[in-house]
């Protein structure tokens, strides 16, 4: 026996282009890192680490669930397997971020997937097996990151084109250009839908500079000028890379591919935004939706950062080159401190909700945390962070569905769906996915995965009751 350590990929990669390219990029990094290491062998099917229990990485990412080995015992110590685990984990994190779930039995942190599931997957794909024993059986936990909220990232100034019925590009004192509403824009309105000038995977500045130059050559002169007039927070030798870093919006949550837009890149930041940006993977375009009613004359603003004030201001300064003085940041110190407390609470609650062990053993507490989070979000943002609400309702959906509760799961999916429509539009693939789950929660892979203690049919929701009673039922509130 001995203690295992490693990391899991959660959720596992798809066979889609983006996941495939990221996996290839990761493997490239691994190969380069270990180019001179004889214990690491690149074969046709896997990269094999001849240390500990010989952990391996398949050439195709969708076949990958886990990289691990026993890290105690003479063999482990002699072959230095613990270093491989740590280094490969860091390389993976650099590409896949939060999708990499480290675990270590020495510290009572357990893997995400059951061992028998990992073994069956390796067998299915005919991967070189490591002599893994099959210890405890863990449940396959559903991933709350199934549907992640896009992380807002942004930029600054250029020329405008496209549909200007709703907004115009104007000079904004102290902030270059910005978009200002020409008419009253109701909440949920799609303000902009724009194809990128080009998209590019992020890379080191010298190579990025070169790649951008190649992309620019393919653009007409006016588009080249638009790109070159964008703000650059990283001036110097690799100017094109600097503009890209300052302005590119990720094509999807956590994506390392960024898109550059003539108009959307002009939208400024507010810590209390009134609009939301979203990448539609299917249509390959970026949309901007109003997340509250915006009055004619108001600037359209999205959020580049959600952290408490100190971390937020640092990020805005370092990545985008400005000190924020939005309606929140210009408040007296006391109000900013109250906001910081709420933002810390939001992070804390988010963590509680995302804890799969709690979701399994005390789902009522996880659900209560969702309920609390709604109130904190409302206090902090006044209901304008619809994308966060959409994710929160989806979390509540997952808690209920994992315990067999179709009635509540369906209501939460419906609320998540409504929020997605408002901030991403009906045609967003994520919106459509949630819509399908609203109609049939049993289609979710973790349906009844934890227990059936909350078992109910989809239509078992209370009828003809007031909103208050309905909410009490929905959130399982007593009293
Ligand atoms: Zn601010």
Coordinates of C-alpha atoms and ligand atoms in Angstrom, one line a residue:
X1 CA 0.0 0.0 0.0
X2 CA 1.0 3.7 0.1
X3 CA -0.4 7.1 -0.5
X4 CA -1.5 8.2 -3.9
X5 CA -1.2 11.7 -5.2
X6 CA -2.0 13.3 -8.6
X7 CA -4.6 15.4 -10.4
X8 CA -7.8 14.9 -12.3
X9 CA -9.2 16.7 -15.3
X10 CA -12.6 18.0 -14.4
X11 CA -14.7 18.1 -16.5
X12 CA -12.9 15.8 -18.8
X13 CA -11.9 17.1 -22.2
X14 CA -14.2 16.8 -25.2
X15 CA -13.1 15.8 -28.7
X16 CA -14.0 19.3 -29.9
X17 CA -11.4 21.4 -31.6
X18 CA -10.7 23.8 -28.8
X19 CA -10.1 21.0 -26.2
X20 CA -8.0 19.1 -28.7
X21 CA -5.8 22.0 -29.5
X22 CA -5.3 22.8 -25.8
X23 CA -4.3 19.2 -25.1
X24 CA -1.8 19.3 -27.9
X25 CA -0.4 22.5 -26.6
X26 CA -0.1 20.9 -23.1
X27 CA 1.7 17.8 -24.5
X28 CA 4.1 20.0 -26.5
X29 CA 5.0 21.8 -23.2
X30 CA 5.5 18.4 -21.5
X31 CA 7.7 17.1 -24.3
X32 CA 9.8 20.3 -24.2
X33 CA 10.1 20.3 -20.5
X34 CA 11.3 16.7 -20.4
X35 CA 13.3 16.7 -23.7
X36 CA 16.5 15.6 -21.9
X37 CA 14.9 13.3 -19.4
X38 CA 15.4 9.6 -20.2
X39 CA 12.8 8.5 -17.7
X40 CA 10.1 10.2 -19.8
X41 CA 9.3 8.4 -23.0
X42 CA 7.1 9.7 -25.9
X43 CA 5.3 6.7 -27.4
X44 CA 2.7 6.5 -30.1
X45 CA -0.2 6.3 -27.7
X46 CA 1.1 7.8 -24.5
X47 CA 3.8 9.8 -22.9
X48 CA 5.1 7.5 -20.2
X49 CA 6.9 8.5 -17.0
X50 CA 9.1 5.6 -15.9
X51 CA 8.9 6.5 -12.2
X52 CA 6.8 5.4 -9.3
X53 CA 3.8 3.6 -10.9
X54 CA 4.6 4.8 -14.3
X55 CA 1.9 7.4 -14.8
X56 CA 1.1 8.4 -18.4
X57 CA -0.6 11.0 -20.5
X58 CA -2.6 9.7 -23.6
X59 CA -2.0 11.5 -26.9
X60 CA -5.7 12.2 -27.1
X61 CA -7.0 14.4 -24.3
X62 CA -10.6 13.1 -24.2
X63 CA -9.1 9.8 -23.0
X64 CA -7.5 11.4 -20.0
X65 CA -8.9 11.5 -16.5
X66 CA -6.1 11.2 -14.1
X67 CA -2.3 11.5 -13.7
X68 CA -1.1 9.9 -10.5
X69 CA 1.2 7.5 -8.7
X70 CA 1.9 6.3 -5.2
X71 CA 4.3 8.8 -3.8
X72 CA 5.4 6.9 -0.7
X73 CA 7.8 4.0 -0.5
X74 CA 11.2 3.2 -1.8
X75 CA 10.4 3.1 -5.5
X76 CA 8.6 6.4 -5.4
X77 CA 11.5 8.1 -3.6
X78 CA 14.2 6.5 -5.8
X79 CA 12.5 7.5 -9.1
X80 CA 11.5 11.0 -8.0
X81 CA 7.9 10.4 -9.1
X82 CA 6.6 13.1 -6.7
X83 CA 8.4 15.7 -8.7
X84 CA 6.9 14.5 -12.0
X85 CA 3.4 14.7 -10.4
X86 CA 4.0 18.2 -9.2
X87 CA 5.7 19.5 -12.4
X88 CA 3.2 18.0 -14.8
X89 CA 0.4 19.3 -12.7
X90 CA 1.9 22.8 -13.0
X91 CA 2.2 22.5 -16.8
X92 CA -1.4 21.3 -16.9
X93 CA -2.6 24.1 -14.8
X94 CA -1.0 26.7 -17.0
X95 CA -3.2 25.4 -19.9
X96 CA -6.3 24.2 -18.2
X97 CA -6.5 26.3 -15.0
X98 CA -9.2 25.3 -12.6
X99 CA -10.0 22.3 -14.6
X100 CA -7.0 20.6 -13.0
X101 CA -8.0 19.1 -9.6
X102 CA -5.0 18.2 -7.5
X103 CA -5.4 15.6 -4.8
X104 CA -3.2 13.9 -2.3
X105 CA -4.2 11.1 0.0
X106 CA -1.5 12.1 2.5
X107 CA -3.7 15.2 3.2
X108 CA -7.0 13.4 3.0
X109 CA -7.8 15.1 -0.4
X110 CA -9.3 12.5 -2.7
X111 CA -9.5 12.2 -6.4
X112 CA -12.6 13.2 -8.3
X113 CA -13.2 10.0 -10.2
X114 CA -13.7 6.5 -8.8
X115 CA -10.7 4.3 -9.4
X116 CA -12.8 1.6 -11.2
X117 CA -14.0 4.3 -13.6
X118 CA -10.4 5.4 -14.2
X119 CA -9.3 1.9 -14.9
X120 CA -12.2 1.1 -17.1
X121 CA -11.5 4.2 -19.2
X122 CA -7.8 3.3 -19.6
X123 CA -8.9 -0.2 -20.6
X124 CA -11.4 1.1 -23.0
X125 CA -8.8 3.2 -24.8
X126 CA -6.2 0.5 -24.7
X127 CA -3.8 2.7 -22.9
X128 CA -0.6 1.4 -21.3
X129 CA -1.7 0.5 -17.9
X130 CA 0.1 1.3 -14.7
X131 CA -0.1 -1.3 -12.0
X132 CA -2.7 0.5 -10.0
X133 CA -4.5 -1.2 -7.2
X134 CA -8.1 -0.4 -6.7
X135 CA -8.6 1.0 -3.3
X136 CA -11.6 2.9 -2.0
X137 CA -14.5 3.5 -4.3
X138 CA -15.5 7.1 -4.7
X139 CA -18.6 8.5 -6.3
X140 CA -18.2 10.2 -9.6
X141 CA -19.1 13.7 -8.6
X142 CA -21.0 16.0 -10.9
X143 CA -19.1 19.0 -12.0
X144 CA -20.5 22.4 -11.2
X145 CA -18.1 23.8 -13.9
X146 CA -20.2 22.0 -16.5
X147 CA -21.4 25.4 -17.3
X148 CA -19.0 28.0 -16.2
X149 CA -19.6 31.7 -16.3
X150 CA -17.4 33.5 -18.8
X151 CA -14.7 35.4 -17.1
X152 CA -14.9 38.9 -18.2
X153 CA -11.7 40.2 -19.8
X154 CA -11.5 43.4 -21.9
X155 CA -10.0 46.4 -23.4
X156 CA -10.1 49.9 -24.9
X157 CA -10.3 52.2 -28.0
X158 CA -11.1 52.0 -31.8
X159 CA -13.4 52.8 -34.7
X160 CA -16.9 51.6 -34.8
X161 CA -19.2 50.1 -37.3
X162 CA -22.2 47.8 -37.4
X163 CA -25.6 48.4 -35.8
X164 CA -25.5 51.8 -34.2
X165 CA -29.2 52.1 -33.6
X166 CA -28.7 51.5 -29.9
X167 CA -25.4 53.2 -29.1
X168 CA -22.7 55.5 -30.4
X169 CA -19.0 55.6 -30.0
X170 CA -18.0 58.7 -28.0
X171 CA -14.9 60.2 -26.4
X172 CA -15.2 59.5 -22.7
X173 CA -13.2 62.0 -20.5
X174 CA -10.2 60.2 -19.1
X175 CA -11.0 56.8 -20.7
X176 CA -10.4 57.2 -24.4
X177 CA -13.5 56.1 -26.3
X178 CA -16.5 54.3 -25.1
X179 CA -20.1 53.2 -26.1
X180 CA -23.0 55.4 -25.0
X181 CA -26.7 54.4 -25.3
X182 CA -28.6 56.5 -27.8
X183 CA -32.0 55.2 -26.6
X184 CA -33.3 53.5 -23.5
X185 CA -32.2 49.9 -23.7
X186 CA -34.3 47.4 -21.8
X187 CA -32.7 44.7 -19.7
X188 CA -32.0 41.5 -21.7
X189 CA -31.6 43.4 -25.0
X190 CA -28.8 42.2 -27.3
X191 CA -26.8 45.4 -27.9
X192 CA -24.0 44.0 -30.0
X193 CA -23.3 40.8 -31.9
X194 CA -19.9 40.9 -33.5
X195 CA -17.5 38.6 -35.3
X196 CA -13.9 38.9 -34.3
X197 CA -11.4 40.7 -36.5
X198 CA -9.3 37.6 -35.8
X199 CA -8.8 35.1 -33.0
X200 CA -5.4 33.9 -31.6
X201 CA -4.2 31.5 -29.0
X202 CA -2.2 33.2 -26.3
X203 CA 1.6 32.6 -26.5
X204 CA 4.8 34.3 -25.4
X205 CA 5.2 37.9 -26.7
X206 CA 7.8 37.3 -29.4
X207 CA 5.8 34.5 -31.1
X208 CA 2.5 36.3 -30.4
X209 CA 3.8 39.5 -32.1
X210 CA 4.7 37.5 -35.2
X211 CA 1.4 35.6 -35.3
X212 CA -0.6 38.9 -35.0
X213 CA 1.5 40.3 -37.8
X214 CA 0.4 37.4 -40.0
X215 CA -3.2 37.9 -39.1
X216 CA -3.0 41.7 -39.8
X217 CA -1.7 41.0 -43.3
X218 CA -5.0 39.3 -44.1
X219 CA -7.1 42.3 -43.0
X220 CA -8.1 45.3 -45.1
X221 CA -6.3 48.6 -44.2
X222 CA -9.1 50.1 -42.2
X223 CA -9.3 47.0 -40.0
X224 CA -5.5 47.1 -39.5
X225 CA -5.8 50.7 -38.4
X226 CA -8.6 49.8 -36.0
X227 CA -6.4 47.2 -34.4
X228 CA -3.4 49.5 -34.2
X229 CA -5.4 52.2 -32.5
X230 CA -6.4 49.9 -29.6
X231 CA -4.8 50.7 -26.3
X232 CA -1.6 49.0 -25.5
X233 CA -0.8 48.5 -21.8
X234 CA 2.5 46.7 -22.6
X235 CA 4.4 48.9 -25.0
X236 CA 7.9 47.9 -26.1
X237 CA 9.5 45.6 -28.6
X238 CA 6.4 43.4 -29.2
X239 CA 3.7 46.0 -29.6
X240 CA 1.2 43.7 -31.4
X241 CA 1.4 41.2 -28.6
X242 CA 0.8 44.1 -26.1
X243 CA -2.3 45.2 -27.9
X244 CA -3.5 41.6 -28.0
X245 CA -2.9 41.2 -24.2
X246 CA -4.6 44.4 -23.4
X247 CA -7.7 43.9 -25.6
X248 CA -8.4 40.2 -26.4
X249 CA -11.5 38.7 -25.0
X250 CA -11.4 35.0 -24.3
X251 CA -13.4 32.8 -26.7
X252 CA -15.3 31.1 -23.9
X253 CA -14.8 30.6 -20.2
X254 CA -11.1 30.0 -19.4
X255 CA -10.2 29.8 -23.1
X256 CA -6.6 30.6 -24.0
X257 CA -7.9 31.7 -27.4
X258 CA -8.7 35.4 -27.5
X259 CA -10.7 37.5 -30.0
X260 CA -10.2 41.1 -31.1
X261 CA -13.3 43.2 -32.0
X262 CA -13.7 46.6 -33.7
X263 CA -16.5 47.7 -31.5
X264 CA -16.7 45.4 -28.4
X265 CA -13.1 46.2 -27.6
X266 CA -14.2 49.8 -27.0
X267 CA -16.4 49.0 -24.1
X268 CA -15.1 50.3 -20.8
X269 CA -15.1 48.7 -17.4
X270 CA -17.3 49.2 -14.3
X271 CA -17.2 47.3 -11.1
X272 CA -21.0 47.5 -11.2
X273 CA -21.5 46.7 -14.9
X274 CA -24.7 47.2 -16.9
X275 CA -23.9 44.8 -19.7
X276 CA -22.5 41.3 -20.1
X277 CA -20.2 39.9 -22.8
X278 CA -20.4 36.3 -24.0
X279 CA -18.7 34.1 -26.6
X280 CA -21.1 32.0 -28.6
X281 CA -19.1 29.0 -29.6
X282 CA -21.5 27.7 -32.2
X283 CA -22.0 31.0 -34.0
X284 CA -18.4 32.0 -33.4
X285 CA -19.3 35.5 -32.4
X286 CA -19.3 37.7 -29.2
X287 CA -22.5 39.2 -27.9
X288 CA -23.2 42.1 -25.5
X289 CA -26.5 42.1 -23.6
X290 CA -27.9 44.7 -21.3
X291 CA -28.1 43.3 -17.7
X292 CA -30.3 46.1 -16.5
X293 CA -32.4 48.9 -18.1
X294 CA -29.8 51.3 -19.5
X295 CA -31.0 54.9 -20.1
X296 CA -30.2 57.0 -23.1
X297 CA -27.0 58.8 -22.5
X298 CA -25.6 56.2 -20.1
X299 CA -22.3 54.5 -21.0
X300 CA -22.5 50.8 -21.7
X301 CA -20.1 49.0 -19.3
X302 CA -18.9 45.5 -18.7
X303 CA -16.8 44.1 -15.9
X304 CA -13.2 43.1 -16.3
X305 CA -12.7 42.0 -12.7
X306 CA -14.9 41.0 -9.7
X307 CA -12.5 40.7 -6.9
X308 CA -12.5 42.8 -3.7
X309 CA -11.2 46.3 -4.3
X310 CA -7.5 45.9 -3.6
X311 CA -7.1 42.8 -5.9
X312 CA -9.4 44.3 -8.4
X313 CA -7.6 47.6 -8.7
X314 CA -4.3 45.8 -9.0
X315 CA -5.6 43.7 -11.8
X316 CA -7.1 46.6 -13.6
X317 CA -3.8 48.6 -13.2
X318 CA -1.5 45.8 -14.2
X319 CA -3.5 44.3 -17.1
X320 CA -5.4 47.3 -18.5
X321 CA -3.4 50.3 -17.2
X322 CA -6.0 52.3 -15.3
X323 CA -7.2 53.0 -11.8
X324 CA -11.0 52.5 -11.6
X325 CA -13.1 55.4 -10.5
X326 CA -16.5 53.9 -11.3
X327 CA -19.7 54.5 -9.2
X328 CA -18.5 51.9 -6.7
X329 CA -14.8 52.9 -6.5
X330 CA -15.6 56.5 -6.1
X331 CA -17.7 55.8 -2.9
X332 CA -16.4 56.7 0.6
X333 CA -14.0 54.2 2.2
X334 CA -16.7 52.8 4.4
X335 CA -18.9 51.9 1.5
X336 CA -16.0 50.3 -0.3
X337 CA -15.2 48.2 2.8
X338 CA -18.8 47.0 2.9
X339 CA -18.5 46.0 -0.7
X340 CA -15.2 44.2 -0.1
X341 CA -16.9 42.2 2.7
X342 CA -19.7 41.2 0.3
X343 CA -17.3 40.2 -2.4
X344 CA -15.3 38.1 0.0
X345 CA -18.6 36.6 1.1
X346 CA -19.5 35.8 -2.5
X347 CA -16.2 34.0 -3.0
X348 CA -16.7 32.1 0.2
X349 CA -20.2 31.1 -0.6
X350 CA -19.2 30.1 -4.1
X351 CA -16.6 27.8 -2.6
X352 CA -19.1 26.3 -0.2
X353 CA -21.5 25.6 -3.0
X354 CA -18.8 24.1 -5.1
X355 CA -17.7 21.6 -2.5
X356 CA -18.7 18.3 -3.9
X357 CA -18.4 16.5 -0.5
X358 CA -20.9 18.9 1.1
X359 CA -23.1 18.6 -1.9
X360 CA -23.2 14.9 -1.4
X361 CA -23.5 14.7 2.4
X362 CA -25.4 17.8 3.3
X363 CA -27.2 19.1 0.2
X364 CA -29.5 21.2 2.3
X365 CA -26.6 23.3 3.5
X366 CA -25.3 23.7 -0.1
X367 CA -28.7 24.8 -1.2
X368 CA -28.9 27.2 1.7
X369 CA -25.6 28.7 0.5
X370 CA -27.1 29.2 -2.9
X371 CA -30.0 31.0 -1.3
X372 CA -27.7 33.2 0.7
X373 CA -25.6 34.0 -2.4
X374 CA -28.6 35.4 -4.2
X375 CA -29.1 37.9 -1.4
X376 CA -25.4 39.0 -1.3
X377 CA -25.3 39.3 -5.1
X378 CA -28.4 41.4 -5.0
X379 CA -27.0 43.7 -2.3
X380 CA -23.7 44.1 -4.1
X381 CA -24.8 44.3 -7.7
X382 CA -28.5 45.0 -7.6
X383 CA -29.3 42.1 -9.7
X384 CA -27.1 43.1 -12.7
X385 CA -24.8 40.1 -12.6
X386 CA -27.2 37.9 -14.4
X387 CA -24.5 35.5 -15.6
X388 CA -23.6 34.8 -11.9
X389 CA -27.2 34.2 -11.1
X390 CA -27.5 31.8 -14.1
X391 CA -24.6 29.9 -12.7
X392 CA -25.9 29.9 -9.2
X393 CA -29.3 28.5 -10.3
X394 CA -27.4 25.9 -12.2
X395 CA -25.5 25.0 -9.1
X396 CA -28.8 24.6 -7.2
X397 CA -30.1 22.5 -10.1
X398 CA -27.1 20.2 -9.8
X399 CA -27.5 19.8 -6.1
X400 CA -31.2 18.7 -6.5
X401 CA -30.6 16.6 -9.5
X402 CA -27.8 14.6 -7.8
X403 CA -30.3 13.6 -5.1
X404 CA -33.1 12.7 -7.5
X405 CA -35.2 15.8 -7.0
X406 CA -36.7 16.4 -10.5
X407 CA -39.2 19.0 -9.3
X408 CA -36.8 21.5 -7.8
X409 CA -34.1 20.7 -10.4
X410 CA -36.6 21.6 -13.2
X411 CA -37.5 24.9 -11.5
X412 CA -33.8 25.8 -11.0
X413 CA -33.0 24.9 -14.6
X414 CA -35.8 27.1 -15.7
X415 CA -34.5 30.1 -13.7
X416 CA -31.0 29.4 -15.0
X417 CA -32.4 29.3 -18.5
X418 CA -34.2 32.5 -18.1
X419 CA -31.1 34.2 -16.9
X420 CA -29.0 32.8 -19.7
X421 CA -31.5 34.1 -22.2
X422 CA -31.2 37.6 -20.7
X423 CA -27.4 37.7 -20.7
X424 CA -26.4 35.4 -23.6
X425 CA -29.5 35.1 -25.8
X426 CA -31.8 32.2 -26.7
X427 CA -29.4 30.9 -29.4
X428 CA -26.4 30.4 -27.1
X429 CA -25.5 26.7 -26.9
X430 CA -25.3 26.9 -23.1
X431 CA -28.8 28.4 -23.0
X432 CA -30.1 25.6 -25.1
X433 CA -28.4 23.0 -23.0
X434 CA -30.0 24.3 -19.8
X435 CA -33.3 24.4 -21.6
X436 CA -33.1 20.7 -22.4
X437 CA -32.4 20.0 -18.7
X438 CA -35.3 22.1 -17.7
X439 CA -37.6 19.8 -19.7
X440 CA -35.9 16.6 -18.6
X441 CA -33.6 16.8 -15.6
X442 CA -32.9 13.1 -15.8
X443 CA -30.8 13.8 -18.9
X444 CA -28.1 15.2 -16.6
X445 CA -25.3 12.6 -16.1
X446 CA -25.4 13.0 -12.3
X447 CA -29.1 12.4 -12.0
X448 CA -29.6 10.5 -8.6
X449 CA -25.8 10.0 -8.5
X450 CA -25.5 10.8 -4.8
X451 CA -28.8 9.6 -3.5
X452 CA -32.5 9.5 -4.1
X453 CA -33.4 11.0 -0.8
X454 CA -35.1 14.0 -2.4
X455 CA -36.7 11.9 -5.1
X456 CA -39.6 13.6 -6.9
X457 CA -41.2 13.8 -10.3
X458 CA -40.7 16.8 -12.5
X459 CA -44.2 18.1 -12.1
X460 CA -44.4 17.8 -8.3
X461 CA -44.0 21.5 -7.7
X462 CA -46.7 23.3 -5.6
X463 CA -49.5 24.9 -7.6
X464 CA -51.7 27.9 -6.7
X465 CA -49.5 29.2 -3.9
X466 CA -48.0 32.6 -3.5
X467 CA -44.4 33.4 -4.3
X468 CA -43.3 33.3 -0.7
X469 CA -44.7 29.8 -0.1
X470 CA -43.3 28.7 -3.4
X471 CA -39.8 29.9 -2.4
X472 CA -40.1 28.2 0.9
X473 CA -40.7 25.0 -0.8
X474 CA -38.1 25.6 -3.5
X475 CA -35.2 26.3 -1.1
X476 CA -36.4 23.9 1.6
X477 CA -36.8 26.7 4.1
X478 CA -38.4 25.9 7.4
X479 CA -41.0 28.0 9.2
Ligands
LIG1 ZN1 -14.7 50.4 -10.0

